[in-house]
Amino acid sequence: MNEKKATFAAGCFWGVEANFRNIPGVIDAVVGYTGGDVENPTYHMVCSNKTGHAEAVQIRYDSDKVTYRELVRAFFDLHDPTTPNRQGPDVGSQYRSVIFYHDEQQRKIAEQVKKELNQSGKYRYPIVTGIIPAEEFYKAEEYHQRYYAKHSYR
Ligand code: MHO
């Protein structure tokens, strides 16, 4: 067991959390807000699109079972990384695509995967995913945690 953290933003955090929870090696996933400049924001504040925060998911994973590279690949696969400040019907900077790296190794892997995917011809438009240092992560309200599980969607 070699526990590490990873943080991603890829649109509405309900689905992002549910996706990551399904990956073997992911121990826990918490939804929250990060990347902005308002302390202890509420969902309502973040929805106003004025806090600078993105809806994000913070994951604890066992790096003996799943690599950071695999998590980054999963992150890209679960959303469209080419739409600035938008994910499907959800529009606003809180839905932007971001990899919040926790150390230099994560930064390098994230940059590398982004570059590979950009060059692969998989996407019609350039990847807009931000790769920035992880900062304070504010856990979202309890009713947003495990939202899909609670509401039995999917
Ligand atoms: N389209 C969804 C987004 C929710 S997600 C937590 C809604 O309007 O409820 O941002």
XYZ file of N, CA, C and O and ligand atoms in Angstrom:
626
model
N 0.847 -1.205 0.000
C 0.000 0.000 0.000
C 0.881 1.254 0.000
O 1.730 1.424 0.856
N 0.670 2.063 -1.007
C 1.460 3.278 -1.135
C 0.482 4.397 -1.499
O 0.202 4.636 -2.667
N -0.057 5.032 -0.462
C -1.157 5.969 -0.689
C -0.709 7.328 -1.209
O 0.209 7.935 -0.671
N -1.394 7.793 -2.259
C -1.092 9.108 -2.836
C -2.391 9.837 -3.127
O -3.468 9.257 -3.086
N -2.237 11.122 -3.447
C -3.387 11.966 -3.741
C -3.350 12.443 -5.185
O -2.264 12.658 -5.738
N -4.522 12.640 -5.757
C -4.597 13.236 -7.097
C -5.844 14.111 -7.129
O -6.839 13.795 -6.470
N -5.773 15.206 -7.872
C -6.914 16.119 -7.932
C -7.186 16.529 -9.378
O -6.263 16.926 -10.093
N -8.463 16.399 -9.763
C -8.852 16.697 -11.145
C -10.154 17.490 -11.196
O -11.040 17.281 -10.361
N -10.280 18.336 -12.212
C -11.549 19.004 -12.509
C -11.906 18.667 -13.949
O -11.066 18.795 -14.850
N -13.138 18.201 -14.168
C -13.550 17.768 -15.510
C -15.049 17.954 -15.694
O -15.742 17.085 -16.192
N -15.555 19.099 -15.246
C -16.991 19.342 -15.346
C -17.699 18.939 -14.068
O -17.058 18.693 -13.047
N -19.035 18.855 -14.166
C -19.856 18.528 -12.991
C -19.230 17.386 -12.187
O -19.017 16.293 -12.707
N -18.961 17.645 -10.918
C -18.174 16.678 -10.138
C -18.904 15.379 -9.784
O -18.270 14.411 -9.400
N -20.236 15.366 -9.939
C -20.969 14.123 -9.629
C -20.451 12.957 -10.459
O -20.160 11.877 -9.948
N -20.400 13.180 -11.757
C -19.997 12.110 -12.671
C -18.508 11.792 -12.573
O -18.101 10.641 -12.666
N -17.722 12.813 -12.369
C -16.269 12.623 -12.280
C -15.953 11.724 -11.087
O -15.177 10.773 -11.173
N -16.622 12.018 -9.959
C -16.412 11.213 -8.757
C -16.825 9.759 -8.993
O -16.076 8.831 -8.671
N -17.995 9.562 -9.579
C -18.502 8.203 -9.810
C -17.542 7.424 -10.712
O -17.257 6.248 -10.472
N -17.014 8.090 -11.722
C -16.069 7.441 -12.633
C -14.796 7.004 -11.914
O -14.335 5.876 -12.083
N -14.225 7.895 -11.139
C -12.973 7.548 -10.457
C -13.159 6.460 -9.413
O -12.282 5.626 -9.226
N -14.306 6.462 -8.744
C -14.557 5.425 -7.736
C -14.537 4.021 -8.319
O -14.292 3.048 -7.623
N -14.852 3.923 -9.615
C -14.903 2.612 -10.260
C -13.541 2.062 -10.627
O -13.432 0.932 -11.086
N -12.508 2.856 -10.476
C -11.172 2.407 -10.891
C -10.510 1.645 -9.747
O -10.364 2.185 -8.646
N -10.128 0.380 -10.001
C -9.444 -0.379 -8.945
C -8.151 0.338 -8.534
O -7.411 0.815 -9.392
N -7.947 0.442 -7.226
C -6.773 1.156 -6.728
C -7.148 2.522 -6.182
O -6.392 3.124 -5.421
N -8.346 3.009 -6.571
C -8.833 4.269 -6.010
C -9.492 3.951 -4.669
O -10.415 3.138 -4.591
N -8.967 4.543 -3.602
C -9.424 4.235 -2.240
C -10.642 5.080 -1.884
O -11.604 4.610 -1.301
N -10.571 6.361 -2.251
C -11.668 7.264 -1.909
C -11.651 8.460 -2.856
O -10.601 8.797 -3.408
N -12.801 9.053 -3.048
C -12.902 10.244 -3.894
C -13.846 11.220 -3.211
O -14.929 10.843 -2.783
N -13.404 12.457 -3.096
C -14.181 13.487 -2.419
C -14.423 14.618 -3.408
O -13.500 15.013 -4.122
N -15.652 15.130 -3.470
C -15.897 16.251 -4.375
C -15.756 17.568 -3.626
O -16.060 17.657 -2.432
N -15.281 18.585 -4.339
C -15.077 19.879 -3.694
C -14.748 20.966 -4.681
O -14.968 20.810 -5.888
N -14.226 22.041 -4.119
C -13.933 23.227 -4.924
C -12.480 23.623 -4.720
O -11.978 23.617 -3.595
N -11.813 23.966 -5.798
C -10.420 24.400 -5.688
C -10.034 25.228 -6.905
O -10.756 25.266 -7.898
N -8.908 25.897 -6.779
C -8.387 26.663 -7.915
C -8.860 28.107 -7.945
O -8.502 28.860 -8.843
N -9.670 28.487 -6.963
C -10.193 29.854 -6.933
C -9.619 30.657 -5.785
O -8.573 30.299 -5.237
N -10.315 31.710 -5.398
C -9.742 32.535 -4.332
C -10.751 32.956 -3.272
O -10.610 33.991 -2.654
N -11.762 32.110 -3.057
C -12.710 32.387 -1.979
C -12.623 31.241 -0.977
O -12.672 30.073 -1.369
N -12.452 31.565 0.313
C -12.349 30.515 1.325
C -13.711 29.907 1.625
O -14.722 30.619 1.655
N -13.714 28.621 1.886
C -14.924 27.885 2.244
C -16.138 28.233 1.378
O -17.180 28.629 1.901
N -16.015 28.108 0.079
C -17.131 28.473 -0.789
C -18.283 27.471 -0.667
O -18.060 26.320 -0.300
N -19.479 27.925 -0.965
C -20.627 27.023 -1.030
C -20.881 26.690 -2.504
O -20.382 27.379 -3.395
N -21.703 25.655 -2.720
C -22.061 25.277 -4.087
C -22.709 26.459 -4.800
O -22.402 26.770 -5.945
N -23.581 27.138 -4.067
C -24.289 28.286 -4.619
C -23.311 29.368 -5.097
O -23.452 29.914 -6.186
N -22.298 29.649 -4.276
C -21.292 30.648 -4.648
C -20.506 30.210 -5.881
O -20.234 31.002 -6.785
N -20.132 28.928 -5.896
C -19.339 28.424 -7.027
C -20.158 28.471 -8.313
O -19.653 28.823 -9.375
N -21.456 28.177 -8.201
C -22.340 28.223 -9.376
C -22.473 29.626 -9.926
O -22.790 29.819 -11.094
N -22.264 30.624 -9.080
C -22.389 32.010 -9.536
C -21.243 32.357 -10.471
O -21.243 33.402 -11.110
N -20.218 31.446 -10.502
C -19.116 31.630 -11.448
C -18.237 32.818 -11.074
O -17.555 33.379 -11.901
N -18.275 33.216 -9.787
C -17.483 34.389 -9.386
C -16.378 34.056 -8.390
O -15.642 34.937 -7.972
N -16.284 32.802 -7.981
C -15.283 32.457 -6.953
C -13.944 32.065 -7.570
O -12.943 31.983 -6.878
N -13.953 31.772 -8.865
C -12.734 31.280 -9.507
C -12.523 29.795 -9.302
O -11.653 29.191 -9.919
N -13.316 29.178 -8.410
C -13.137 27.747 -8.140
C -13.691 26.880 -9.270
O -14.619 27.279 -9.973
N -13.096 25.699 -9.376
C -13.614 24.682 -10.287
C -14.242 23.577 -9.445
O -13.790 23.320 -8.323
N -15.270 22.931 -9.964
C -15.780 21.710 -9.338
C -14.711 20.656 -9.566
O -14.284 20.435 -10.705
N -14.270 20.032 -8.491
C -13.127 19.127 -8.601
C -13.329 17.881 -7.758
O -14.244 17.807 -6.927
N -12.487 16.898 -8.001
C -12.528 15.655 -7.237
C -11.123 15.364 -6.734
O -10.157 15.428 -7.497
N -11.024 15.109 -5.444
C -9.735 14.734 -4.874
C -9.768 13.247 -4.534
O -10.670 12.773 -3.860
N -8.763 12.567 -5.057
C -8.725 11.110 -4.963
C -7.583 10.658 -4.081
O -6.496 11.233 -4.131
N -7.830 9.616 -3.298
C -6.733 8.918 -2.625
C -6.601 7.597 -3.349
O -7.600 6.910 -3.578
N -5.379 7.251 -3.745
C -5.200 6.011 -4.488
C -3.964 5.269 -4.011
O -3.070 5.855 -3.394
N -3.964 3.980 -4.289
C -2.823 3.135 -3.937
C -1.954 3.014 -5.187
O -2.349 2.343 -6.144
N -0.805 3.662 -5.163
C 0.024 3.691 -6.376
C 0.694 2.346 -6.655
O 1.328 2.175 -7.686
N 0.505 1.361 -5.757
C 0.946 -0.008 -6.079
C -0.077 -0.681 -6.996
O 0.222 -1.644 -7.687
N -1.326 -0.149 -6.979
C -2.402 -0.784 -7.757
C -2.786 -0.016 -9.007
O -3.242 -0.597 -9.988
N -2.658 1.301 -8.962
C -2.988 2.105 -10.141
C -1.965 3.237 -10.218
O -1.618 3.847 -9.213
N -1.476 3.481 -11.431
C -0.449 4.518 -11.562
C -1.100 5.877 -11.810
O -2.255 5.965 -12.247
N -0.327 6.922 -11.560
C -0.835 8.265 -11.821
C -1.140 8.427 -13.310
O -2.127 9.030 -13.702
N -0.285 7.841 -14.119
C -0.493 7.893 -15.571
C -1.857 7.289 -15.959
O -2.586 7.837 -16.782
N -2.204 6.175 -15.348
C -3.509 5.551 -15.625
C -4.660 6.460 -15.182
O -5.689 6.551 -15.860
N -4.474 7.125 -14.052
C -5.519 8.040 -13.581
C -5.675 9.223 -14.533
O -6.792 9.659 -14.822
N -4.556 9.732 -15.029
C -4.601 10.858 -15.968
C -5.288 10.432 -17.271
O -6.106 11.156 -17.828
N -4.979 9.213 -17.717
C -5.639 8.690 -18.924
C -7.148 8.570 -18.695
O -7.958 8.922 -19.547
N -7.516 8.063 -17.531
C -8.941 7.926 -17.192
C -9.607 9.295 -17.153
O -10.722 9.483 -17.651
N -8.915 10.259 -16.574
C -9.422 11.640 -16.510
C -9.736 12.165 -17.920
O -10.815 12.702 -18.170
N -8.791 11.992 -18.848
C -9.030 12.485 -20.203
C -10.190 11.743 -20.863
O -10.977 12.327 -21.587
N -10.295 10.431 -20.588
C -11.347 9.632 -21.215
C -12.745 9.959 -20.712
O -13.729 9.684 -21.384
N -12.835 10.490 -19.497
C -14.181 10.686 -18.947
C -14.796 12.038 -19.285
O -15.911 12.338 -18.858
N -14.067 12.901 -19.999
C -14.670 14.189 -20.386
C -14.084 14.659 -21.714
O -13.223 14.008 -22.288
N -14.581 15.794 -22.171
C -14.035 16.395 -23.386
C -13.079 17.512 -22.970
O -13.523 18.568 -22.508
N -11.769 17.283 -23.127
C -10.792 18.281 -22.662
C -10.552 19.418 -23.653
O -9.618 20.190 -23.480
N -11.399 19.519 -24.682
C -11.160 20.549 -25.709
C -12.148 21.707 -25.648
O -12.099 22.603 -26.486
N -13.055 21.693 -24.660
C -14.050 22.773 -24.601
C -13.749 23.710 -23.424
O -13.941 23.335 -22.265
N -13.270 24.918 -23.706
C -12.909 25.844 -22.626
C -14.117 26.222 -21.770
O -15.165 26.589 -22.312
N -13.968 26.123 -20.460
C -15.019 26.533 -19.524
C -16.380 25.944 -19.850
O -17.418 26.594 -19.696
N -16.351 24.725 -20.285
C -17.610 24.076 -20.636
C -17.437 22.567 -20.641
O -16.407 22.047 -21.059
N -18.467 21.859 -20.175
C -18.500 20.402 -20.284
C -19.923 20.036 -20.663
O -20.837 20.117 -19.838
N -20.116 19.712 -21.928
C -21.462 19.400 -22.401
C -22.384 20.570 -22.147
O -22.074 21.709 -22.498
N -23.520 20.286 -21.469
C -24.500 21.354 -21.243
C -24.077 22.329 -20.152
O -24.696 23.380 -19.984
N -23.049 21.969 -19.382
C -22.640 22.806 -18.251
C -21.591 23.827 -18.693
O -20.486 23.463 -19.086
N -21.981 25.092 -18.592
C -21.103 26.160 -19.065
C -20.720 27.069 -17.906
O -21.553 27.423 -17.080
N -19.452 27.445 -17.843
C -18.961 28.329 -16.779
C -17.565 27.891 -16.386
O -17.202 26.724 -16.579
N -16.791 28.800 -15.810
C -15.394 28.475 -15.496
C -15.297 27.387 -14.425
O -14.276 26.717 -14.306
N -16.367 27.186 -13.652
C -16.341 26.102 -12.638
C -16.328 24.721 -13.282
O -16.058 23.731 -12.614
N -16.607 24.665 -14.579
C -16.608 23.375 -15.290
C -15.368 23.183 -16.151
O -15.317 22.295 -17.004
N -14.365 24.018 -15.926
C -13.146 23.914 -16.753
C -12.384 22.620 -16.462
O -12.568 22.003 -15.408
N -11.516 22.277 -17.388
C -10.734 21.043 -17.293
C -9.358 21.355 -16.714
O -8.611 22.160 -17.268
N -9.047 20.742 -15.568
C -7.767 21.024 -14.899
C -7.199 19.774 -14.229
O -7.929 18.998 -13.613
N -5.894 19.613 -14.351
C -5.167 18.635 -13.544
C -4.405 19.440 -12.494
O -3.586 20.296 -12.843
N -4.727 19.201 -11.224
C -4.023 19.875 -10.131
C -2.953 18.911 -9.629
O -3.263 17.952 -8.916
N -1.710 19.153 -9.987
C -0.666 18.203 -9.607
C -0.169 18.433 -8.174
O -0.168 19.559 -7.679
N 0.230 17.317 -7.532
C 0.679 17.380 -6.136
C 2.190 17.334 -5.992
O 2.706 17.565 -4.909
N 2.884 16.996 -7.052
C 4.350 17.040 -7.010
C 4.885 17.099 -8.440
O 4.122 17.024 -9.415
N 6.179 17.236 -8.523
C 6.831 17.426 -9.814
C 6.638 16.218 -10.745
O 6.459 16.359 -11.953
N 6.636 15.048 -10.157
C 6.451 13.825 -10.954
C 5.059 13.817 -11.587
O 4.901 13.496 -12.770
N 4.059 14.184 -10.809
C 2.695 14.253 -11.356
C 2.617 15.300 -12.468
O 1.979 15.078 -13.500
N 3.280 16.431 -12.264
C 3.245 17.482 -13.293
C 3.808 16.951 -14.616
O 3.208 17.135 -15.674
N 4.934 16.264 -14.521
C 5.584 15.754 -15.726
C 4.706 14.737 -16.452
O 4.588 14.766 -17.674
N 4.105 13.837 -15.687
C 3.241 12.813 -16.289
C 2.034 13.473 -16.952
O 1.671 13.137 -18.085
N 1.449 14.446 -16.265
C 0.274 15.137 -16.812
C 0.631 15.833 -18.129
O -0.088 15.715 -19.130
N 1.748 16.548 -18.139
C 2.190 17.248 -19.356
C 2.433 16.253 -20.488
O 2.073 16.502 -21.642
N 3.046 15.140 -20.131
C 3.398 14.135 -21.130
C 2.154 13.514 -21.761
O 2.048 13.397 -22.981
N 1.193 13.125 -20.927
C -0.038 12.508 -21.448
C -0.802 13.517 -22.305
O -1.298 13.176 -23.381
N -0.857 14.765 -21.848
C -1.554 15.805 -22.618
C -0.917 15.959 -24.002
O -1.612 16.011 -25.022
N 0.402 15.981 -24.014
C 1.131 16.129 -25.272
C 0.871 14.930 -26.203
O 0.580 15.104 -27.389
N 0.965 13.742 -25.635
C 0.730 12.526 -26.434
C -0.659 12.536 -27.056
O -0.832 12.225 -28.236
N -1.655 12.908 -26.240
C -3.030 12.913 -26.738
C -3.229 14.000 -27.799
O -3.914 13.789 -28.796
N -2.603 15.144 -27.587
C -2.687 16.227 -28.571
C -2.118 15.788 -29.907
O -2.650 16.127 -30.960
N -1.039 15.008 -29.852
C -0.364 14.584 -31.080
C -1.009 13.355 -31.718
O -0.721 13.028 -32.861
N -1.871 12.683 -30.957
C -2.413 11.401 -31.422
C -3.460 11.539 -32.529
O -3.794 10.567 -33.193
N -4.012 12.734 -32.676
C -5.065 12.924 -33.662
C -6.428 12.497 -33.133
O -7.422 12.514 -33.853
N -6.496 12.147 -31.864
C -7.753 11.708 -31.269
C -8.786 12.837 -31.216
O -9.970 12.621 -31.374
N -8.281 14.050 -30.975
C -9.188 15.179 -30.837
C -9.128 16.103 -32.049
O -8.078 16.320 -32.630
N -10.267 16.654 -32.347
C -10.365 17.565 -33.480
C -9.836 18.953 -33.119
O -9.366 19.702 -33.961
N -9.944 19.281 -31.831
C -9.495 20.593 -31.361
C -8.393 20.413 -30.320
O -8.294 19.348 -29.705
N -7.595 21.443 -30.082
C -6.518 21.312 -29.083
C -7.066 21.113 -27.666
O -8.131 21.641 -27.336
N -6.323 20.375 -26.883
C -6.692 20.157 -25.478
C -6.460 21.454 -24.695
O -5.401 22.065 -24.810
N -7.466 21.862 -23.922
C -7.354 23.117 -23.168
C -7.095 22.882 -21.675
O -7.061 23.828 -20.890
N -6.940 21.633 -21.292
C -6.740 21.276 -19.886
C -5.595 22.057 -19.239
O -4.477 22.071 -19.764
N -5.881 22.696 -18.112
C -4.841 23.385 -17.353
C -4.073 22.383 -16.508
O -4.649 21.388 -16.048
N -2.781 22.623 -16.324
C -1.973 21.761 -15.445
C -1.318 22.695 -14.446
O -0.386 23.425 -14.774
N -1.882 22.722 -13.237
C -1.423 23.701 -12.251
C -1.255 23.047 -10.876
O -1.820 21.986 -10.618
N -0.465 23.676 -9.999
C -0.209 23.078 -8.686
C -1.492 22.964 -7.865
O -2.328 23.879 -7.894
N -1.622 21.880 -7.134
C -2.774 21.704 -6.242
C -2.689 22.751 -5.137
O -1.603 23.086 -4.662
N -3.833 23.294 -4.779
C -3.869 24.226 -3.661
C -4.986 23.802 -2.718
O -5.476 22.686 -2.819
N -5.359 24.686 -1.826
C -6.400 24.359 -0.849
C -7.624 23.755 -1.534
O -8.137 24.322 -2.506
N -8.090 22.619 -1.009
C -9.255 21.931 -1.571
C -10.382 22.018 -0.546
O -10.233 21.566 0.589
N -11.486 22.621 -0.928
C -12.623 22.760 -0.009
C -13.661 21.697 -0.311
O -14.256 21.704 -1.397
N -13.852 20.808 0.629
C -14.814 19.721 0.462
C -16.213 20.304 0.234
O -16.619 21.254 0.922
N -16.935 19.736 -0.720
C -18.285 20.223 -1.005
C -19.278 19.710 0.046
O -18.976 18.795 0.816
N -20.462 20.280 0.026
C -21.545 19.912 0.925
C -21.805 18.401 0.856
O -21.687 17.791 -0.202
N -22.230 17.848 1.981
C -22.431 16.399 2.071
C -23.367 15.867 0.977
O -23.162 14.783 0.451
N -24.384 16.616 0.602
C -25.336 16.078 -0.383
C -24.726 15.942 -1.771
O -25.298 15.282 -2.637
N -23.559 16.542 -1.980
C -22.875 16.363 -3.265
C -21.933 15.155 -3.267
O -21.491 14.719 -4.322
N -21.609 14.634 -2.067
C -20.705 13.486 -1.984
C -21.476 12.232 -2.397
O -22.600 12.021 -1.959
N -20.850 11.405 -3.236
C -21.492 10.168 -3.714
C -22.885 10.441 -4.259
O -23.829 9.678 -4.044
N -23.019 11.544 -4.958
C -24.331 11.979 -5.435
C -25.031 10.927 -6.298
O -26.201 10.609 -6.071
N -24.313 10.373 -7.250
C -24.928 9.379 -8.129
C -25.304 8.115 -7.368
O -26.356 7.518 -7.609
N -24.465 7.697 -6.447
C -24.766 6.509 -5.644
C -26.036 6.746 -4.831
O -26.931 5.906 -4.776
N -26.153 7.932 -4.233
C -27.316 8.256 -3.405
C -28.597 8.344 -4.227
O -29.677 8.035 -3.759
N -28.457 8.825 -5.446
C -29.644 9.045 -6.261
C -29.862 7.930 -7.289
O -30.706 8.058 -8.157
N -29.023 6.928 -7.167
C -29.064 5.758 -8.051
C -29.244 6.066 -9.524
O -30.051 5.458 -10.207
N -28.524 7.083 -9.991
C -28.400 7.282 -11.436
C -27.379 6.270 -11.907
O -26.517 5.873 -11.152
N -27.399 5.930 -13.143
C -26.444 5.030 -13.799
C -26.559 3.638 -13.229
O -26.232 3.417 -12.085
N -26.236 20.371 -14.937
C -26.180 20.034 -13.549
C -24.832 20.334 -12.996
C -24.697 19.925 -11.589
S -23.088 19.700 -11.238
C -22.966 19.410 -9.604
C -27.232 20.850 -12.840
O -27.573 21.904 -13.331
O -27.703 20.443 -11.780
O -22.451 20.993 -11.460
